[in-house]
Tab-separated table of C-alpha atoms in Angstrom:
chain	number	residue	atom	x	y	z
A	1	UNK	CA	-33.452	-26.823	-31.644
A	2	UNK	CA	-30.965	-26.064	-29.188
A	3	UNK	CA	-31.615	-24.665	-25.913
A	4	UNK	CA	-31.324	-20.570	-25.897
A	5	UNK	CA	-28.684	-19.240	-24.247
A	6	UNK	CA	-29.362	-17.006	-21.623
A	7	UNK	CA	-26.894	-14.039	-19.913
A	8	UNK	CA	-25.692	-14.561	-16.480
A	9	UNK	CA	-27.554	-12.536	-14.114
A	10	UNK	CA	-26.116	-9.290	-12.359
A	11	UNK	CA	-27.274	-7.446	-9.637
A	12	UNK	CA	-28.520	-3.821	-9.944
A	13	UNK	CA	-26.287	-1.337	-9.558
A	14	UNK	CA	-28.121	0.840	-6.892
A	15	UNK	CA	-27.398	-2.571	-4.796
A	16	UNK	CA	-23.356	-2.276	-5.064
A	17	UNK	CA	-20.841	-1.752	-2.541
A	18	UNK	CA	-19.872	2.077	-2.980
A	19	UNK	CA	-17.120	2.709	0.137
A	20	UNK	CA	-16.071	5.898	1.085
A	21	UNK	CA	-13.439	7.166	3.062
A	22	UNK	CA	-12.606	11.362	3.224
A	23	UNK	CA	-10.263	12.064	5.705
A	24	UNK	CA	-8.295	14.907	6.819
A	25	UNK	CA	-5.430	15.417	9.246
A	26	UNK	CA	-4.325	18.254	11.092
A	27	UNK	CA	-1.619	19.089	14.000
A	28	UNK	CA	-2.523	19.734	17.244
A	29	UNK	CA	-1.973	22.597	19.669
A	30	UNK	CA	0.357	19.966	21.092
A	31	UNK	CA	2.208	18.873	18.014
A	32	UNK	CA	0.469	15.615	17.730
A	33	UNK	CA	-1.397	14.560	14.548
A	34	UNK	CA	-5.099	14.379	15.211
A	35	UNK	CA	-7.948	13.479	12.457
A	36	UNK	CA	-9.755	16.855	11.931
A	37	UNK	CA	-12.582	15.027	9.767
A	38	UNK	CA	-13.505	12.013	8.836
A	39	UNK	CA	-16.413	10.294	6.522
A	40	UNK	CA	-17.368	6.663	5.921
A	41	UNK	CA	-19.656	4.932	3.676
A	42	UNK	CA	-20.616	1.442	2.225
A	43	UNK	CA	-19.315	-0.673	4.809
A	44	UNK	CA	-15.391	1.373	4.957
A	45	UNK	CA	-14.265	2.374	8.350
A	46	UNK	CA	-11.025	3.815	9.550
A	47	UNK	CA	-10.040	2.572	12.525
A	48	UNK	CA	-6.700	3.816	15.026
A	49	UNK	CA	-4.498	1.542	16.332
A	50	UNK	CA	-3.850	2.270	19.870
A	51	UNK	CA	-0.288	3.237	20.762
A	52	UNK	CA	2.055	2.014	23.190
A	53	UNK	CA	4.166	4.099	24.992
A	54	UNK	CA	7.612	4.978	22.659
A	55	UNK	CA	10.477	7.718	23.395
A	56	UNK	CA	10.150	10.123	20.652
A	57	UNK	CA	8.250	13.032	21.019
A	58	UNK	CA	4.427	13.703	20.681
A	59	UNK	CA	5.100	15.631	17.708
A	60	UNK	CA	7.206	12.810	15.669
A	61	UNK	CA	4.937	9.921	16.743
A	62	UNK	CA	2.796	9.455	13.753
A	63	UNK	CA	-1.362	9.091	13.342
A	64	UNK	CA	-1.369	6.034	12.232
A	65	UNK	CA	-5.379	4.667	10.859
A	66	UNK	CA	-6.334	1.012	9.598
A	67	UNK	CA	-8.888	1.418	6.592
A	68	UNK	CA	-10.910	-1.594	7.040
A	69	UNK	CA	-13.314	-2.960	4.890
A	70	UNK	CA	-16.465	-4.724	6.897
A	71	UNK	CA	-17.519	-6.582	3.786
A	72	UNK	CA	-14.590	-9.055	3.714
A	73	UNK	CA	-13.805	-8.165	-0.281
A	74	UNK	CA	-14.768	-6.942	-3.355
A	75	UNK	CA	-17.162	-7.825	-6.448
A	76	UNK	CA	-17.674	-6.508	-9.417
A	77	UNK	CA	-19.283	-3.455	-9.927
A	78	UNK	CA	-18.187	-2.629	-6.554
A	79	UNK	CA	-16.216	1.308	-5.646
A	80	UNK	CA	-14.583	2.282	-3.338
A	81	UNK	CA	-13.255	6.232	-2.649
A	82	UNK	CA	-10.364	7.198	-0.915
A	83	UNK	CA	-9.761	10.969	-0.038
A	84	UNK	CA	-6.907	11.584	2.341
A	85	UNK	CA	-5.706	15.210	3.251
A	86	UNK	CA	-2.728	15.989	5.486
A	87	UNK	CA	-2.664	19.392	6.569
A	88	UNK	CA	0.704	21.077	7.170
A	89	UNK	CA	3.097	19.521	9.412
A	90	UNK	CA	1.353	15.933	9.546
A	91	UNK	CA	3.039	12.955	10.166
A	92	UNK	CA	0.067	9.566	8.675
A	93	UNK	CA	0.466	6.680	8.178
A	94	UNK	CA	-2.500	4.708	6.558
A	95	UNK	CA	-2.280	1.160	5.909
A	96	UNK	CA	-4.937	-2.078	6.246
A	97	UNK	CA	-5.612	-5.095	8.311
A	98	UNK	CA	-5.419	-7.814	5.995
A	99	UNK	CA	-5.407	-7.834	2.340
A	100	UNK	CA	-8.076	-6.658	0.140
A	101	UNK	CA	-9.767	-9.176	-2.298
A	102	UNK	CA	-10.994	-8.557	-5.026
A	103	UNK	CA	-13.519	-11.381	-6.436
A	104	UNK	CA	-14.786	-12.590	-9.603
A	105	UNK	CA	-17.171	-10.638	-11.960
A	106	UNK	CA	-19.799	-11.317	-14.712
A	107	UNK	CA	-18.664	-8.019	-16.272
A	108	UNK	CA	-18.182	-5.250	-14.426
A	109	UNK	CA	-15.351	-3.401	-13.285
A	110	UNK	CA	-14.478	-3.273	-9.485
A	111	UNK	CA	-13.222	0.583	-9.342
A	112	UNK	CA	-10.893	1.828	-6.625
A	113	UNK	CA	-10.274	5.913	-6.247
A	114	UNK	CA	-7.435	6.762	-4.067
A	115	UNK	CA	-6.567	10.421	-3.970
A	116	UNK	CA	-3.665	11.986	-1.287
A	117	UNK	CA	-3.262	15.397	-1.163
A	118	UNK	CA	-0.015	16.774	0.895
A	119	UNK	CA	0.439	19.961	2.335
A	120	UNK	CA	4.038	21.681	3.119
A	121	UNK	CA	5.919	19.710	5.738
A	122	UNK	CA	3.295	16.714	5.946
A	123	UNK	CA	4.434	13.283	5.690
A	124	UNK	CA	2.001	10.704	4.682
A	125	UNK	CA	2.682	6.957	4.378
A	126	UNK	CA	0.360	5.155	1.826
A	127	UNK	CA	1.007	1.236	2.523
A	128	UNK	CA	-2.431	-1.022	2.402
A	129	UNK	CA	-1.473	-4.623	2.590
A	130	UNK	CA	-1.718	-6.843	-0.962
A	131	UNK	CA	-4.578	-6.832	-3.327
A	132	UNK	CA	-5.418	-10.214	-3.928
A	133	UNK	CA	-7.226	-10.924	-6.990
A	134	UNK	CA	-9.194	-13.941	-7.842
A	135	UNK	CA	-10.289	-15.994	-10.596
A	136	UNK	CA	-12.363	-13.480	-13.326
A	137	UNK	CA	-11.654	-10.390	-11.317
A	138	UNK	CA	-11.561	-7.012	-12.725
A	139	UNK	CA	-10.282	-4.535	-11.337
A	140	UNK	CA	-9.490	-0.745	-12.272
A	141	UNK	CA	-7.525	1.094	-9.941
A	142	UNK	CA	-6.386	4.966	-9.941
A	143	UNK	CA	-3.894	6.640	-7.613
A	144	UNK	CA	-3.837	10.522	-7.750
A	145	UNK	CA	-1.381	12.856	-5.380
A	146	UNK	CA	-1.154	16.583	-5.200
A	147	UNK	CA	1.848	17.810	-2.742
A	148	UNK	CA	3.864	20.404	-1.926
A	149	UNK	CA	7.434	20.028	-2.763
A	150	UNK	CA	8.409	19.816	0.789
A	151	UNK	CA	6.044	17.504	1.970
A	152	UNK	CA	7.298	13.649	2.033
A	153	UNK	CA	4.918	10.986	0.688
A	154	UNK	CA	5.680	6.858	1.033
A	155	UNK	CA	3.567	4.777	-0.940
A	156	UNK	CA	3.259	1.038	-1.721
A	157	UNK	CA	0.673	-1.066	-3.903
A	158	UNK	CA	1.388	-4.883	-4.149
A	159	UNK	CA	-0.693	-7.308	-6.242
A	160	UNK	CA	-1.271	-10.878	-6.000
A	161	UNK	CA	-2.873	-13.094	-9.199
A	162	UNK	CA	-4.817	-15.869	-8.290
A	163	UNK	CA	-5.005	-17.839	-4.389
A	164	UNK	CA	-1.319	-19.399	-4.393
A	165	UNK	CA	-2.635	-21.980	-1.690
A	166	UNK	CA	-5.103	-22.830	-3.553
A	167	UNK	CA	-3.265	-23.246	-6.957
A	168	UNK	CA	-5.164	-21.234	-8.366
A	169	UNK	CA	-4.118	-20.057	-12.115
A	170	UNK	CA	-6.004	-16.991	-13.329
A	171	UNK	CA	-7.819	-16.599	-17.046
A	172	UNK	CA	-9.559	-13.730	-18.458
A	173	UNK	CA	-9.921	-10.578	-16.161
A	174	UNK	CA	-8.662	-6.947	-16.113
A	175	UNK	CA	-5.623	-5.553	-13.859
A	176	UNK	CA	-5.563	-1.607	-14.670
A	177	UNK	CA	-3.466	0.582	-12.529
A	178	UNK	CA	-3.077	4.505	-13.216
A	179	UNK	CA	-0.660	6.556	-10.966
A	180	UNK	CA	-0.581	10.419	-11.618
A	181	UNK	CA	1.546	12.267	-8.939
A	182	UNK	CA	2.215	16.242	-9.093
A	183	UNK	CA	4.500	17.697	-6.803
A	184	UNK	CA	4.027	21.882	-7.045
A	185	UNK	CA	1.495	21.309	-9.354
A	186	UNK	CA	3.266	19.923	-11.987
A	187	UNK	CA	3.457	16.254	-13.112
A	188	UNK	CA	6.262	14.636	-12.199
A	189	UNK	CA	5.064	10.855	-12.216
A	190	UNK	CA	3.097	8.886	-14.246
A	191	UNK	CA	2.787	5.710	-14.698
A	192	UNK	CA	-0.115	2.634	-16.162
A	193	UNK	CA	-0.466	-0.984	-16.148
A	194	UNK	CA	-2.880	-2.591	-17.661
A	195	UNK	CA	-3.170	-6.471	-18.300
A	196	UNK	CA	-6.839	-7.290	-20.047
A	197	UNK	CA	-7.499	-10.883	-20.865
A	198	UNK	CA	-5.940	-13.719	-19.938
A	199	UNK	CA	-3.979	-12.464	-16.833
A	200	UNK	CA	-1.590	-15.743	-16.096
A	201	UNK	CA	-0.460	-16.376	-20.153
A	202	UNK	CA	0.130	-12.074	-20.128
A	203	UNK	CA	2.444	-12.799	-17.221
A	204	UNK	CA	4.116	-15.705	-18.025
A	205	UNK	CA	5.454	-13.659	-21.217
A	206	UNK	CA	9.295	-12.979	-20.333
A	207	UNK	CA	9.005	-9.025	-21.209
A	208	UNK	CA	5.766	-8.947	-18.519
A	209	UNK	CA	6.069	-10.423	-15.772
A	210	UNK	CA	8.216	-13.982	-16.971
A	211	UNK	CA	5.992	-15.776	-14.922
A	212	UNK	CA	5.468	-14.135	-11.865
A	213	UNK	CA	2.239	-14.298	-9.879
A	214	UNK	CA	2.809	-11.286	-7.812
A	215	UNK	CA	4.126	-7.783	-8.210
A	216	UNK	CA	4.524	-4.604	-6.250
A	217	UNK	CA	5.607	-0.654	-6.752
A	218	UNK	CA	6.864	1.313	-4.254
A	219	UNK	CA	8.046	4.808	-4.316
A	220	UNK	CA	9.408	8.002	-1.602
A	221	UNK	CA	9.110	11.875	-2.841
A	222	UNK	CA	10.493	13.702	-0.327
A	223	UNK	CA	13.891	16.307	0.071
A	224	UNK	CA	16.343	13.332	0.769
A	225	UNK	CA	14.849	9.943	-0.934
A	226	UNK	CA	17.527	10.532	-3.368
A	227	UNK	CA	20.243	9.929	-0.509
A	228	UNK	CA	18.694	7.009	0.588
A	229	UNK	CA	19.341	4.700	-2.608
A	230	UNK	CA	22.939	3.136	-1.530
A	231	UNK	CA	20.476	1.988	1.380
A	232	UNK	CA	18.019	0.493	-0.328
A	233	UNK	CA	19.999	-1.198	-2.303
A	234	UNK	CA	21.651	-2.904	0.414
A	235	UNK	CA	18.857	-3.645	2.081
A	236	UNK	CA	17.969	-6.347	-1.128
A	237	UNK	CA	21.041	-7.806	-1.533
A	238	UNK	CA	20.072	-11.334	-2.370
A	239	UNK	CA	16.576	-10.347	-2.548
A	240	UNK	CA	14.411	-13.643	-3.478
A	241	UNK	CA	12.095	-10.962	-5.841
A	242	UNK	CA	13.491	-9.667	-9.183
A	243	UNK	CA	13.700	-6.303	-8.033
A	244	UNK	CA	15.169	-2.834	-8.489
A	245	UNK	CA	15.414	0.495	-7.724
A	246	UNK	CA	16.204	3.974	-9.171
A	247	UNK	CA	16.344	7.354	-7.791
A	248	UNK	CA	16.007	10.614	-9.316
A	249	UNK	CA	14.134	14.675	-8.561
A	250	UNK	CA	13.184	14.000	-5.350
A	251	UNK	CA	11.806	10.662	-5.667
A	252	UNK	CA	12.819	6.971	-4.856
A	253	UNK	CA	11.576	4.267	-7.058
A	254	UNK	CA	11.519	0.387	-6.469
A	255	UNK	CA	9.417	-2.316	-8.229
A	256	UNK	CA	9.456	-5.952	-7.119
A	257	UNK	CA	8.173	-9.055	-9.314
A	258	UNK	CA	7.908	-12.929	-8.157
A	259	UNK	CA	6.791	-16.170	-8.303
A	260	UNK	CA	5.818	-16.138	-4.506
A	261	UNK	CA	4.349	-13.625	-2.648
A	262	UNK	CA	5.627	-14.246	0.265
A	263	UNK	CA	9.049	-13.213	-1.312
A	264	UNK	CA	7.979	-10.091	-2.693
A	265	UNK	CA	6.459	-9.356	0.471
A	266	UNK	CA	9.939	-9.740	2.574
A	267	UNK	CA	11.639	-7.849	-0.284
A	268	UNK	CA	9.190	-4.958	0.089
A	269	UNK	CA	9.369	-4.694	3.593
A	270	UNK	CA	12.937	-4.865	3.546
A	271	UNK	CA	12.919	-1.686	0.938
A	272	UNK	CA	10.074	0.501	3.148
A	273	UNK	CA	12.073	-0.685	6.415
A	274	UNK	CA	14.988	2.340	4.344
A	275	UNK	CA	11.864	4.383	3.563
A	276	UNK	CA	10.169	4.605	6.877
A	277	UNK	CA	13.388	4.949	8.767
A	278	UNK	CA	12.645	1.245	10.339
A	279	UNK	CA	8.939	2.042	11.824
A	280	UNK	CA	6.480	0.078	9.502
A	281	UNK	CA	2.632	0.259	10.090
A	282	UNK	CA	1.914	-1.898	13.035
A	283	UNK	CA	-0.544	-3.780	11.084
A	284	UNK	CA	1.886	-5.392	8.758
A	285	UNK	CA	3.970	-6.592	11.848
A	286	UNK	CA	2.830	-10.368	11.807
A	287	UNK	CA	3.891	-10.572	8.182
A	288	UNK	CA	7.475	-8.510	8.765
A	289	UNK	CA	9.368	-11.759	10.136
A	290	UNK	CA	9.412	-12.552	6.730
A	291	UNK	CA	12.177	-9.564	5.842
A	292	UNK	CA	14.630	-11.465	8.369
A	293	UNK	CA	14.181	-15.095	7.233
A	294	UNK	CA	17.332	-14.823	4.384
A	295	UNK	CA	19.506	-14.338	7.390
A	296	UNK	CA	22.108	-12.145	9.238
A	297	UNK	CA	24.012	-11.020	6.407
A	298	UNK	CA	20.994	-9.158	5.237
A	299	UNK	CA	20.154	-7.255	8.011
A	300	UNK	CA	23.826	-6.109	8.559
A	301	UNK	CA	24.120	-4.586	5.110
A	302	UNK	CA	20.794	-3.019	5.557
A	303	UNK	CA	21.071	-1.358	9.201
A	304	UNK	CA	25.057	-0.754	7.925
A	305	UNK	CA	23.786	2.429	5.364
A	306	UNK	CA	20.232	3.001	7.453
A	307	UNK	CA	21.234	2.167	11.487
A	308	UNK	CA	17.976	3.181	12.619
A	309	UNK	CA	16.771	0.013	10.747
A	310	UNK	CA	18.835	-2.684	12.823
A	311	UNK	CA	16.502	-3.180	15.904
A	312	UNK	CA	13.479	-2.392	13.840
A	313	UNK	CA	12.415	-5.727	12.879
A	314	UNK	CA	12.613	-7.008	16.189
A	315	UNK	CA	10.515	-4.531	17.004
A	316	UNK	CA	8.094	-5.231	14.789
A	317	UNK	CA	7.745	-8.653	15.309
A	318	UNK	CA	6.552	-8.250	18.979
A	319	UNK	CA	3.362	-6.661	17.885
A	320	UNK	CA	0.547	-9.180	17.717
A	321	UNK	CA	-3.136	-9.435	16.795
A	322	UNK	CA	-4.389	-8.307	19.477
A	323	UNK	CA	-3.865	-5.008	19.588
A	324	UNK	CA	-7.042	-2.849	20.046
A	325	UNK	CA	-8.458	-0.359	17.716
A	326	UNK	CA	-10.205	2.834	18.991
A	327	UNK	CA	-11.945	5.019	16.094
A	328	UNK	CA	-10.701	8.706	17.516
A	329	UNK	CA	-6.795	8.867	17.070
A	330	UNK	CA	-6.663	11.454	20.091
C-alpha cells in the first residue's frame, strides 16, 4: 500500500509575528513636527533619522521615521498593523530601511493593515521601500486613508515577484492589494489587485503585466497635484518602465510595470522626485543614483517644469549608510 500522505506542518498561530505600529504626529509650540504617541509590537519599531543641518525653516523641515522590522521578513500567517495619524499642520514622511520580504507559506496568508488618517493642512508621505515576494508567498495587503480635503498625502507601494539575482521564477501564491482612500469622507479612490495562483504565467499574460516581474503605484491628493502632471511627465521621458500617469480631483496618479526592478525603481523615483518637490526619504538615497543613470537629457526636462528638482539628486546621493537613528524625533 502506498505510504500515507501526511500535511505539512504549521506553526500555531498564538506563535506568529503580529507587528504593530500606532503613531501620531502633532506640531510643536515651535512649528516643528514632533511624534505625540507612539506604540510598537511584534518585533516593529519606528526609528528617526537624525537630521543634518538644512536652510528651510523648523516648521517646513519634515518628521521623517524609518519603520523597521527586527525580524528580517515575513512568513505566513504573519500581521502586521500600521496606524499613522497626522494632526493638523504636520509635515511626515514615513518610509523603510530596506525592503520588506515576504517569504513562502504552507497556507496562510501574510496580512498587512496600513491605515493614514490626515488632518487639515497635514502632509504625510507614505513611501516604504519594495515588497519583495518570494517563492509560495502570500500576501494580502490593505491600504485605508481618511483626510481632509486640504491635507496633502504622497504614497508609493512597489512590488517585486520572485529574487531577480537569484532567477528566481514564482508559481502558486497570492498578491492581493486593496486601496480605499476618502477625502471629506467620501470615497474618492478605490482600487484592487489581486493575482491568486500561479503568479509568473498571470504576469506574463500581455493584458497583466506582459511579463513583468515588478510593478509599482504611486499617487499625490493634495490642492495642486493636478498642476504638477506636465512635470511628471517630463520627468519619464524615456523611462526604461512602461509607465504612465493621469491626473484628475485633486489627485495625481502614476503606475509603473517592468521586467527589472531596478528600472521601475529609477522611474519611480524620478516621478516622487515631482511629488516631493525633490526631497525623497533619506533612506532611499543609496538606491536614488539610479534616477540619473539614463543621462543628462533626463534630468533637464525634469528640473525644466519642477526646478526645485535639479540639485536634488545630487543631494541625495551624498547620504550614506551610516547615518544614525535616534527613536525620539525631537
Amino acid at each position: 500500500m502506498p505510504a500515507a500522505s501526511h500535511p505539512r506542518p504549521t506553526i500555531p498561530a498564538a506563535l506568529r509575528a503580529q507587528g504593530l505600529i500606532d503613531a501620531t504626529f502633532m506640531r510643536g509650540p515651535d512649528g516643528r513636527t514632533l511624534a505625540a504617541s507612539l506604540e510598537e509590537g511584534g518585533g516593529y519599531r519606528m526609528r528617526f533619522p537624525r537630521r543634518h543641518a538644512r536652510q528651510a525653516p523648523r516648521q517646513q523641515v519634515p518628521c521623517e521615521g524609518a519603520v523597521i522590522n527586527t525580524g528580517g521578513g515575513m512568513a505566513g500567517g504573519d500581521s502586521l498593523s500600521i496606524r499613522v495619524t497626522a494632526e493638523e499642520a504636520t509635515n511626515v514622511v514615513l518610509s523603510t530601511p530596506a525592503a520588506e520580504r515576504v517569504y513562502g507559506s504552507a497556507g496562510p496568508d501574510t496580512t498587512v493593515d496600513i491605515a493614514l488618517r490626515l488632518a487639515a493642512g497635514a502632509r504625510l508621505a507614505w513611501l516604504p521601500q519594495e515588497t519583495i515576494l518570494f517563492g509560495g508567498a502570500r500576501l494580502a495587503r490593505r491600504l485605508e486613508v481618511d483626510m481632509v480635503g486640504g491635507a496633502t498625502l504622497i504614497l508609493a507601494e512597489a512590488a517585486i515577484f520572485g529574487r531577480a539575482a537569484m532567477g528566481e521564477t514564482l508559481g502558486k501564491g497570492l498578491f492581493a492589494d486593496r486601496w480605499r482612500i476618502r477625502r471629506d469622507g467620501c470615497l474618492m479612490h478605490a482600487e484592487q489587485t489581486r493575482l491568486d495562483g500561479p503568479i509568473a504565467e498571470l504576469l506574463a499574460r500581455k493584458a497583466i503585466g506582459d511579463g513583468a516581474r515588478a510593478v509599482a503605484t504611486a499617487a499625490m491628493i493634495s490642492p495642486d497635484a493636478e498642476d504638477r502632471i506636465d512635470a511628471a511627465r517630463a520627468a519619464l521621458l524615456g523611462a526604461g518602465s512602461e509607465c504612465g500617469v493621469s491626473a484628475w480631483k485633486g489627485m495625481l496618479l502614476a503606475r509603473f510595470a517592468a521586467q527589472d526592478p531596478a528600472l521601475l525603481r529609477a522611474d519611480l523615483v524620478r516621478f516622487l522626485l515631482v511629488a516631493m518637490r525633490g526631497e525623497l526619504p533619506r533612506l532611499w538615497a543609496l538606491g536614488d543614483d539610479m534616477a540619473t543613470r539614463r543621462g543628462p537629457d533626463a534630468v533637464e526636462d525634469m528640473s525644466a517644469s519642477m526646478p526645485e528638482c535639479d540639485d536634488a539628486v545630487r543631494r541625495q546621493n551624498t547620504v550614506g549608510r551610516e547615518d544614525k537613528f535616534e527613536s525620539d524625533p525631537a
